[in-house]
Every structure is written in C-alpha cells, then in structure tokens.
C-alpha cells in the first residue's frame, strides 16, 4: 500500500535531477504533514512529544509518525499516536488505503513489541512527570488500555473549492468546503467501522486540511528552505 501525494514512479526517461527533485519533494511533503500534525497536537493538548516513530517493518515505511504524552491533571495520562498525509486528492480509494494502513498498524506484532522501544527512546529527564510507562511495557495490550490511547489522523488534500488567489474563489466556497469535509469524514468513519466494529471503542480524532494546491505549497516551502540554507 502506498499513500503519498507525490508518489515517485519508475520511468526510463526520468533524469537523475528529476529523481532528486521528486525525492526532495516527497521528503518535504512528509515533513510538512508531520509538522502540521505536531502543531495541532501541541496547541490542542497539554502534550509532550516523544522523539520517536513506531514503524512496521514492511518496507513501506508504515508508521505512527507523531507520538505524544497527553498529561491529565485528574486522571491517568494518555499516549497519543498519530499519522499524517498530504495528498493531491482524496477519494474512496485513498480513504480505504488510509484505513487499511491504520488497521495494519494496530494489528501488527510491531504495535506490541515496538511500544517498548518508545519506552526506551523517550528521555524522562526532558519530560514532565507522567505515568505512561505502564502502557508502554511489552506485556500491556491495547484492549486492556483503550481509554489510555488516542489516535489522530491528519489528512491534507487539494480541494477544488479553493484557489491560491482568494479573489478567484466562489462566493459560497465556505459552504462547499464544509459539505466536502463532512463527506470525507463520514467516508473515513464508515470505512473504519466496516473494517472492524472494534474501532467504535477507540478514541480517534480526524483533522481534514483542504488546500488549494499541493504543488504550490511544496514548492514554496522548498524555496524558503533553500533560501535559508544559502544564507547559512
């Protein structure tokens, strides 16, 4: 399964410079998606990020790319695990891929065995006091700690209702955006529940982020990064 807004496809006519450009664009695509999710979590919760990702060794870089400890004043702390995507478009096929990837993450042996690696990777001397260690042990299970895990999807996608120049957008674009987001959200929820009724018991949050042009966003960030590199 491949979920990517700028998928690199092999081609005999692709030059080395073209490959490097696409690889750089893919890297920035992934970095921006992770950074946006990270920002949302940090501004929504009293959360502490853990500098780690939880990977499945499947050759496709399937992973939770944001892991945070959510601190609760009057209850046990939670572990928030999220993954993010920036896509050129979202349809039923893409939503099905996202749901399948999430399902693969939860059902994999890696979810149980690599939680312990997160326990090892986090540095408590840089973190506020928390009680998350008990659910990161290899012996703990998701089923026994459903109320301690939060899962978050961040999905950025191109929307036909947005333009880079706001003056070119239709007067009712906000209503159209709201309708579009509701449809995408319902599609995601329906596919998760049809995949497994177990998902009704999970704490899952979804952030849908419509943008006018993925290419423009990526190019602008590339330009900004390259300009700073030159200054340095």
PDB file of C-alpha atoms in Angstrom:
ATOM      1  CA  UNK A   1       0.000   0.000   0.000  1.00  0.00           C
ATOM      2  CA  UNK A   2       1.280   3.411  -0.960  1.00  0.00           C
ATOM      3  CA  UNK A   3      -0.323   6.595   0.322  1.00  0.00           C
ATOM      4  CA  UNK A   4       1.514   9.606  -0.966  1.00  0.00           C
ATOM      5  CA  UNK A   5       0.644  12.920  -2.513  1.00  0.00           C
ATOM      6  CA  UNK A   6       3.742  12.867  -4.707  1.00  0.00           C
ATOM      7  CA  UNK A   7       4.356   9.227  -5.462  1.00  0.00           C
ATOM      8  CA  UNK A   8       7.634   8.530  -7.285  1.00  0.00           C
ATOM      9  CA  UNK A   9       7.003   6.192 -10.191  1.00  0.00           C
ATOM     10  CA  UNK A  10       9.868   4.488 -12.026  1.00  0.00           C
ATOM     11  CA  UNK A  11      10.399   5.702 -15.569  1.00  0.00           C
ATOM     12  CA  UNK A  12      13.142   5.143 -18.101  1.00  0.00           C
ATOM     13  CA  UNK A  13      13.087   8.777 -19.189  1.00  0.00           C
ATOM     14  CA  UNK A  14      13.421  10.256 -15.708  1.00  0.00           C
ATOM     15  CA  UNK A  15      16.749  12.073 -15.299  1.00  0.00           C
ATOM     16  CA  UNK A  16      18.883  11.991 -12.141  1.00  0.00           C
ATOM     17  CA  UNK A  17      17.988  15.617 -11.449  1.00  0.00           C
ATOM     18  CA  UNK A  18      14.303  14.762 -11.886  1.00  0.00           C
ATOM     19  CA  UNK A  19      14.608  11.891  -9.418  1.00  0.00           C
ATOM     20  CA  UNK A  20      16.389  14.106  -6.916  1.00  0.00           C
ATOM     21  CA  UNK A  21      13.685  16.754  -7.258  1.00  0.00           C
ATOM     22  CA  UNK A  22      10.912  14.240  -6.661  1.00  0.00           C
ATOM     23  CA  UNK A  23      12.738  12.700  -3.717  1.00  0.00           C
ATOM     24  CA  UNK A  24      13.168  16.172  -2.203  1.00  0.00           C
ATOM     25  CA  UNK A  25       9.505  16.971  -2.856  1.00  0.00           C
ATOM     26  CA  UNK A  26       8.460  13.675  -1.223  1.00  0.00           C
ATOM     27  CA  UNK A  27      10.638  14.453   1.802  1.00  0.00           C
ATOM     28  CA  UNK A  28       9.165  17.952   2.183  1.00  0.00           C
ATOM     29  CA  UNK A  29       5.646  16.571   1.669  1.00  0.00           C
ATOM     30  CA  UNK A  30       6.166  14.131   4.552  1.00  0.00           C
ATOM     31  CA  UNK A  31       7.910  16.709   6.736  1.00  0.00           C
ATOM     32  CA  UNK A  32       5.160  19.317   6.306  1.00  0.00           C
ATOM     33  CA  UNK A  33       2.424  16.774   7.109  1.00  0.00           C
ATOM     34  CA  UNK A  34       4.239  15.678  10.278  1.00  0.00           C
ATOM     35  CA  UNK A  35       4.900  19.275  11.328  1.00  0.00           C
ATOM     36  CA  UNK A  36       1.255  20.289  10.860  1.00  0.00           C
ATOM     37  CA  UNK A  37       0.022  17.343  12.903  1.00  0.00           C
ATOM     38  CA  UNK A  38       2.639  18.067  15.564  1.00  0.00           C
ATOM     39  CA  UNK A  39       1.498  21.699  15.747  1.00  0.00           C
ATOM     40  CA  UNK A  40      -2.172  20.695  16.065  1.00  0.00           C
ATOM     41  CA  UNK A  41      -1.450  18.292  18.907  1.00  0.00           C
ATOM     42  CA  UNK A  42       0.760  20.756  20.770  1.00  0.00           C
ATOM     43  CA  UNK A  43      -1.824  23.560  20.551  1.00  0.00           C
ATOM     44  CA  UNK A  44      -4.814  21.321  21.348  1.00  0.00           C
ATOM     45  CA  UNK A  45      -3.466  19.363  24.311  1.00  0.00           C
ATOM     46  CA  UNK A  46      -1.132  19.738  27.212  1.00  0.00           C
ATOM     47  CA  UNK A  47       1.162  17.310  25.452  1.00  0.00           C
ATOM     48  CA  UNK A  48       4.824  16.360  25.416  1.00  0.00           C
ATOM     49  CA  UNK A  49       6.256  14.965  22.175  1.00  0.00           C
ATOM     50  CA  UNK A  50       8.399  11.833  22.207  1.00  0.00           C
ATOM     51  CA  UNK A  51      11.193  11.899  19.637  1.00  0.00           C
ATOM     52  CA  UNK A  52      10.298   8.530  18.145  1.00  0.00           C
ATOM     53  CA  UNK A  53       8.173   6.896  15.459  1.00  0.00           C
ATOM     54  CA  UNK A  54       6.594   3.465  15.689  1.00  0.00           C
ATOM     55  CA  UNK A  55       7.353   1.576  12.468  1.00  0.00           C
ATOM     56  CA  UNK A  56       6.141  -1.670  10.993  1.00  0.00           C
ATOM     57  CA  UNK A  57       8.989  -3.408   9.213  1.00  0.00           C
ATOM     58  CA  UNK A  58       7.057  -3.812   5.971  1.00  0.00           C
ATOM     59  CA  UNK A  59       9.364  -1.997   3.556  1.00  0.00           C
ATOM     60  CA  UNK A  60       6.765   0.745   3.057  1.00  0.00           C
ATOM     61  CA  UNK A  61       7.664   2.998   5.984  1.00  0.00           C
ATOM     62  CA  UNK A  62       4.286   2.363   7.602  1.00  0.00           C
ATOM     63  CA  UNK A  63       4.349   4.095  10.971  1.00  0.00           C
ATOM     64  CA  UNK A  64       2.828   6.364  13.529  1.00  0.00           C
ATOM     65  CA  UNK A  65       4.893   9.486  12.865  1.00  0.00           C
ATOM     66  CA  UNK A  66       3.750  11.542  15.870  1.00  0.00           C
ATOM     67  CA  UNK A  67       3.823  10.197  19.421  1.00  0.00           C
ATOM     68  CA  UNK A  68       2.937  12.412  22.382  1.00  0.00           C
ATOM     69  CA  UNK A  69       2.201  12.020  26.067  1.00  0.00           C
ATOM     70  CA  UNK A  70      -1.044  13.817  26.905  1.00  0.00           C
ATOM     71  CA  UNK A  71      -0.920  14.995  30.512  1.00  0.00           C
ATOM     72  CA  UNK A  72      -4.134  14.832  32.526  1.00  0.00           C
ATOM     73  CA  UNK A  73      -4.422  16.638  35.850  1.00  0.00           C
ATOM     74  CA  UNK A  74      -7.037  14.384  37.450  1.00  0.00           C
ATOM     75  CA  UNK A  75      -6.723  11.117  35.535  1.00  0.00           C
ATOM     76  CA  UNK A  76      -4.103   8.784  34.096  1.00  0.00           C
ATOM     77  CA  UNK A  77      -2.040  10.278  31.268  1.00  0.00           C
ATOM     78  CA  UNK A  78      -2.703   9.179  27.691  1.00  0.00           C
ATOM     79  CA  UNK A  79      -0.482   8.203  24.790  1.00  0.00           C
ATOM     80  CA  UNK A  80      -1.388   9.980  21.551  1.00  0.00           C
ATOM     81  CA  UNK A  81      -0.277   8.271  18.344  1.00  0.00           C
ATOM     82  CA  UNK A  82      -0.869   9.933  15.000  1.00  0.00           C
ATOM     83  CA  UNK A  83      -0.051   9.698  11.356  1.00  0.00           C
ATOM     84  CA  UNK A  84      -0.288  12.316   8.652  1.00  0.00           C
ATOM     85  CA  UNK A  85      -0.709  12.567   4.903  1.00  0.00           C
ATOM     86  CA  UNK A  86      -0.631  15.340   2.306  1.00  0.00           C
ATOM     87  CA  UNK A  87      -2.467  14.164  -0.814  1.00  0.00           C
ATOM     88  CA  UNK A  88      -3.131  15.678  -4.205  1.00  0.00           C
ATOM     89  CA  UNK A  89      -6.714  14.415  -3.887  1.00  0.00           C
ATOM     90  CA  UNK A  90      -8.905  12.335  -1.594  1.00  0.00           C
ATOM     91  CA  UNK A  91     -11.420   9.789  -2.879  1.00  0.00           C
ATOM     92  CA  UNK A  92     -12.848   6.486  -1.652  1.00  0.00           C
ATOM     93  CA  UNK A  93      -9.738   4.640  -2.789  1.00  0.00           C
ATOM     94  CA  UNK A  94      -7.383   6.911  -0.828  1.00  0.00           C
ATOM     95  CA  UNK A  95      -9.599   6.777   2.254  1.00  0.00           C
ATOM     96  CA  UNK A  96      -9.640   2.965   2.041  1.00  0.00           C
ATOM     97  CA  UNK A  97      -5.831   2.960   1.881  1.00  0.00           C
ATOM     98  CA  UNK A  98      -5.594   5.163   4.970  1.00  0.00           C
ATOM     99  CA  UNK A  99      -7.986   2.910   6.899  1.00  0.00           C
ATOM    100  CA  UNK A 100      -6.099  -0.209   5.783  1.00  0.00           C
ATOM    101  CA  UNK A 101      -2.803   1.304   6.847  1.00  0.00           C
ATOM    102  CA  UNK A 102      -4.204   2.200  10.258  1.00  0.00           C
ATOM    103  CA  UNK A 103      -5.576  -1.322  10.596  1.00  0.00           C
ATOM    104  CA  UNK A 104      -2.188  -2.780   9.660  1.00  0.00           C
ATOM    105  CA  UNK A 105      -0.529  -0.650  12.345  1.00  0.00           C
ATOM    106  CA  UNK A 106      -2.848  -1.826  15.094  1.00  0.00           C
ATOM    107  CA  UNK A 107      -2.877  -5.497  14.093  1.00  0.00           C
ATOM    108  CA  UNK A 108       0.853  -5.818  13.568  1.00  0.00           C
ATOM    109  CA  UNK A 109       3.097  -7.532  16.047  1.00  0.00           C
ATOM    110  CA  UNK A 110       5.189  -4.366  15.913  1.00  0.00           C
ATOM    111  CA  UNK A 111       2.478  -2.408  17.733  1.00  0.00           C
ATOM    112  CA  UNK A 112       3.050  -4.560  20.791  1.00  0.00           C
ATOM    113  CA  UNK A 113       6.778  -5.174  20.533  1.00  0.00           C
ATOM    114  CA  UNK A 114       7.841  -1.677  19.470  1.00  0.00           C
ATOM    115  CA  UNK A 115       5.881   0.133  22.160  1.00  0.00           C
ATOM    116  CA  UNK A 116       8.712  -0.952  24.411  1.00  0.00           C
ATOM    117  CA  UNK A 117      11.171   0.779  22.058  1.00  0.00           C
ATOM    118  CA  UNK A 118       9.219   4.006  22.552  1.00  0.00           C
ATOM    119  CA  UNK A 119       9.610   3.444  26.300  1.00  0.00           C
ATOM    120  CA  UNK A 120      13.373   3.154  25.810  1.00  0.00           C
ATOM    121  CA  UNK A 121      13.616   6.078  23.363  1.00  0.00           C
ATOM    122  CA  UNK A 122      11.866   8.690  25.470  1.00  0.00           C
ATOM    123  CA  UNK A 123      14.103  10.682  27.789  1.00  0.00           C
ATOM    124  CA  UNK A 124      12.306  11.343  31.069  1.00  0.00           C
ATOM    125  CA  UNK A 125      14.854  13.931  32.158  1.00  0.00           C
ATOM    126  CA  UNK A 126      13.408  16.198  29.426  1.00  0.00           C
ATOM    127  CA  UNK A 127       9.760  15.377  30.221  1.00  0.00           C
ATOM    128  CA  UNK A 128       7.345  16.453  32.921  1.00  0.00           C
ATOM    129  CA  UNK A 129       6.243  13.770  35.362  1.00  0.00           C
ATOM    130  CA  UNK A 130       3.890  11.236  33.784  1.00  0.00           C
ATOM    131  CA  UNK A 131       2.521   7.738  34.359  1.00  0.00           C
ATOM    132  CA  UNK A 132       2.619   6.445  30.785  1.00  0.00           C
ATOM    133  CA  UNK A 133       5.285   3.767  31.298  1.00  0.00           C
ATOM    134  CA  UNK A 134       2.848   1.063  32.356  1.00  0.00           C
ATOM    135  CA  UNK A 135       1.012   1.015  28.990  1.00  0.00           C
ATOM    136  CA  UNK A 136       4.284   1.027  27.018  1.00  0.00           C
ATOM    137  CA  UNK A 137       5.516  -2.214  28.511  1.00  0.00           C
ATOM    138  CA  UNK A 138       5.558  -5.171  26.128  1.00  0.00           C
ATOM    139  CA  UNK A 139       3.190  -7.058  28.428  1.00  0.00           C
ATOM    140  CA  UNK A 140       0.430  -4.413  28.194  1.00  0.00           C
ATOM    141  CA  UNK A 141      -2.203  -4.667  25.473  1.00  0.00           C
ATOM    142  CA  UNK A 142      -4.325  -2.146  23.600  1.00  0.00           C
ATOM    143  CA  UNK A 143      -7.537  -3.970  24.577  1.00  0.00           C
ATOM    144  CA  UNK A 144      -6.772  -3.534  28.265  1.00  0.00           C
ATOM    145  CA  UNK A 145      -5.973   0.184  27.920  1.00  0.00           C
ATOM    146  CA  UNK A 146      -8.385   1.569  25.327  1.00  0.00           C
ATOM    147  CA  UNK A 147      -9.055   4.676  27.405  1.00  0.00           C
ATOM    148  CA  UNK A 148      -5.319   5.474  27.587  1.00  0.00           C
ATOM    149  CA  UNK A 149      -4.678   5.646  23.810  1.00  0.00           C
ATOM    150  CA  UNK A 150      -5.658   8.490  21.463  1.00  0.00           C
ATOM    151  CA  UNK A 151      -5.232   8.018  17.707  1.00  0.00           C
ATOM    152  CA  UNK A 152      -5.107  11.003  15.361  1.00  0.00           C
ATOM    153  CA  UNK A 153      -5.286  11.253  11.568  1.00  0.00           C
ATOM    154  CA  UNK A 154      -4.113  14.409   9.803  1.00  0.00           C
ATOM    155  CA  UNK A 155      -5.114  14.426   6.129  1.00  0.00           C
ATOM    156  CA  UNK A 156      -4.233  17.418   3.985  1.00  0.00           C
ATOM    157  CA  UNK A 157      -5.678  17.357   0.487  1.00  0.00           C
ATOM    158  CA  UNK A 158      -6.294  19.532  -2.535  1.00  0.00           C
ATOM    159  CA  UNK A 159      -9.814  20.916  -2.726  1.00  0.00           C
ATOM    160  CA  UNK A 160     -11.447  22.137  -5.919  1.00  0.00           C
ATOM    161  CA  UNK A 161     -13.261  24.762  -3.846  1.00  0.00           C
ATOM    162  CA  UNK A 162     -10.045  26.623  -3.041  1.00  0.00           C
ATOM    163  CA  UNK A 163      -7.772  28.731  -5.234  1.00  0.00           C
ATOM    164  CA  UNK A 164      -4.350  30.202  -4.486  1.00  0.00           C
ATOM    165  CA  UNK A 165      -5.874  33.601  -5.253  1.00  0.00           C
ATOM    166  CA  UNK A 166      -8.799  34.119  -2.852  1.00  0.00           C
ATOM    167  CA  UNK A 167     -10.451  36.514  -5.321  1.00  0.00           C
ATOM    168  CA  UNK A 168     -10.980  33.622  -7.752  1.00  0.00           C
ATOM    169  CA  UNK A 169     -12.997  31.519  -5.293  1.00  0.00           C
ATOM    170  CA  UNK A 170     -16.776  31.214  -5.497  1.00  0.00           C
ATOM    171  CA  UNK A 171     -18.843  33.173  -3.031  1.00  0.00           C
ATOM    172  CA  UNK A 172     -20.222  30.017  -1.423  1.00  0.00           C
ATOM    173  CA  UNK A 173     -16.857  28.252  -1.108  1.00  0.00           C
ATOM    174  CA  UNK A 174     -17.102  28.003   2.697  1.00  0.00           C
ATOM    175  CA  UNK A 175     -20.414  26.116   2.499  1.00  0.00           C
ATOM    176  CA  UNK A 176     -18.967  23.835  -0.165  1.00  0.00           C
ATOM    177  CA  UNK A 177     -15.874  23.177   1.955  1.00  0.00           C
ATOM    178  CA  UNK A 178     -17.975  22.276   4.994  1.00  0.00           C
ATOM    179  CA  UNK A 179     -20.030  19.864   2.910  1.00  0.00           C
ATOM    180  CA  UNK A 180     -16.899  18.331   1.372  1.00  0.00           C
ATOM    181  CA  UNK A 181     -15.217  17.835   4.756  1.00  0.00           C
ATOM    182  CA  UNK A 182     -18.342  16.194   6.219  1.00  0.00           C
ATOM    183  CA  UNK A 183     -18.470  13.761   3.293  1.00  0.00           C
ATOM    184  CA  UNK A 184     -14.785  12.853   3.657  1.00  0.00           C
ATOM    185  CA  UNK A 185     -15.133  12.447   7.421  1.00  0.00           C
ATOM    186  CA  UNK A 186     -18.198  10.202   7.103  1.00  0.00           C
ATOM    187  CA  UNK A 187     -16.443   8.119   4.460  1.00  0.00           C
ATOM    188  CA  UNK A 188     -13.469   7.578   6.762  1.00  0.00           C
ATOM    189  CA  UNK A 189     -15.617   6.653   9.776  1.00  0.00           C
ATOM    190  CA  UNK A 190     -17.850   4.318   7.749  1.00  0.00           C
ATOM    191  CA  UNK A 191     -14.850   2.503   6.282  1.00  0.00           C
ATOM    192  CA  UNK A 192     -13.238   2.090   9.696  1.00  0.00           C
ATOM    193  CA  UNK A 193     -16.378   0.601  11.227  1.00  0.00           C
ATOM    194  CA  UNK A 194     -16.972  -1.670   8.234  1.00  0.00           C
ATOM    195  CA  UNK A 195     -13.372  -2.843   8.588  1.00  0.00           C
ATOM    196  CA  UNK A 196     -13.816  -3.752  12.246  1.00  0.00           C
ATOM    197  CA  UNK A 197     -16.521  -2.972  14.840  1.00  0.00           C
ATOM    198  CA  UNK A 198     -13.667  -2.703  17.336  1.00  0.00           C
ATOM    199  CA  UNK A 199     -12.990   0.827  16.066  1.00  0.00           C
ATOM    200  CA  UNK A 200     -16.187   2.046  17.732  1.00  0.00           C
ATOM    201  CA  UNK A 201     -14.374   1.658  21.058  1.00  0.00           C
ATOM    202  CA  UNK A 202     -11.260   3.620  20.085  1.00  0.00           C
ATOM    203  CA  UNK A 203     -10.551   7.301  20.676  1.00  0.00           C
ATOM    204  CA  UNK A 204      -9.890   8.526  17.125  1.00  0.00           C
ATOM    205  CA  UNK A 205      -9.624  12.153  16.001  1.00  0.00           C
ATOM    206  CA  UNK A 206      -9.541  13.255  12.375  1.00  0.00           C
ATOM    207  CA  UNK A 207      -8.204  16.571  11.075  1.00  0.00           C
ATOM    208  CA  UNK A 208      -9.035  17.309   7.444  1.00  0.00           C
ATOM    209  CA  UNK A 209      -6.979  20.145   5.958  1.00  0.00           C
ATOM    210  CA  UNK A 210      -8.101  21.337   2.491  1.00  0.00           C
ATOM    211  CA  UNK A 211      -5.543  23.297   0.476  1.00  0.00           C
ATOM    212  CA  UNK A 212      -5.740  24.946  -2.966  1.00  0.00           C
ATOM    213  CA  UNK A 213      -2.561  23.423  -4.464  1.00  0.00           C
ATOM    214  CA  UNK A 214      -0.216  20.810  -3.063  1.00  0.00           C
ATOM    215  CA  UNK A 215       2.454  21.544  -5.681  1.00  0.00           C
ATOM    216  CA  UNK A 216       2.406  25.258  -4.839  1.00  0.00           C
ATOM    217  CA  UNK A 217       2.671  24.534  -1.119  1.00  0.00           C
ATOM    218  CA  UNK A 218       5.602  22.146  -1.578  1.00  0.00           C
ATOM    219  CA  UNK A 219       7.443  24.464  -3.972  1.00  0.00           C
ATOM    220  CA  UNK A 220       7.011  27.467  -1.679  1.00  0.00           C
ATOM    221  CA  UNK A 221       8.400  25.563   1.291  1.00  0.00           C
ATOM    222  CA  UNK A 222      11.285  24.266  -0.835  1.00  0.00           C
ATOM    223  CA  UNK A 223      12.102  27.818  -1.876  1.00  0.00           C
ATOM    224  CA  UNK A 224      12.012  29.045   1.718  1.00  0.00           C
ATOM    225  CA  UNK A 225      14.221  26.186   2.945  1.00  0.00           C
ATOM    226  CA  UNK A 226      16.744  26.566   0.120  1.00  0.00           C
ATOM    227  CA  UNK A 227      16.924  30.340   0.698  1.00  0.00           C
ATOM    228  CA  UNK A 228      17.770  29.803   4.369  1.00  0.00           C
ATOM    229  CA  UNK A 229      20.349  27.153   3.511  1.00  0.00           C
ATOM    230  CA  UNK A 230      22.057  29.631   1.177  1.00  0.00           C
ATOM    231  CA  UNK A 231      22.117  32.305   3.876  1.00  0.00           C
ATOM    232  CA  UNK A 232      23.700  29.848   6.295  1.00  0.00           C
TER     233      UNK A 232
END
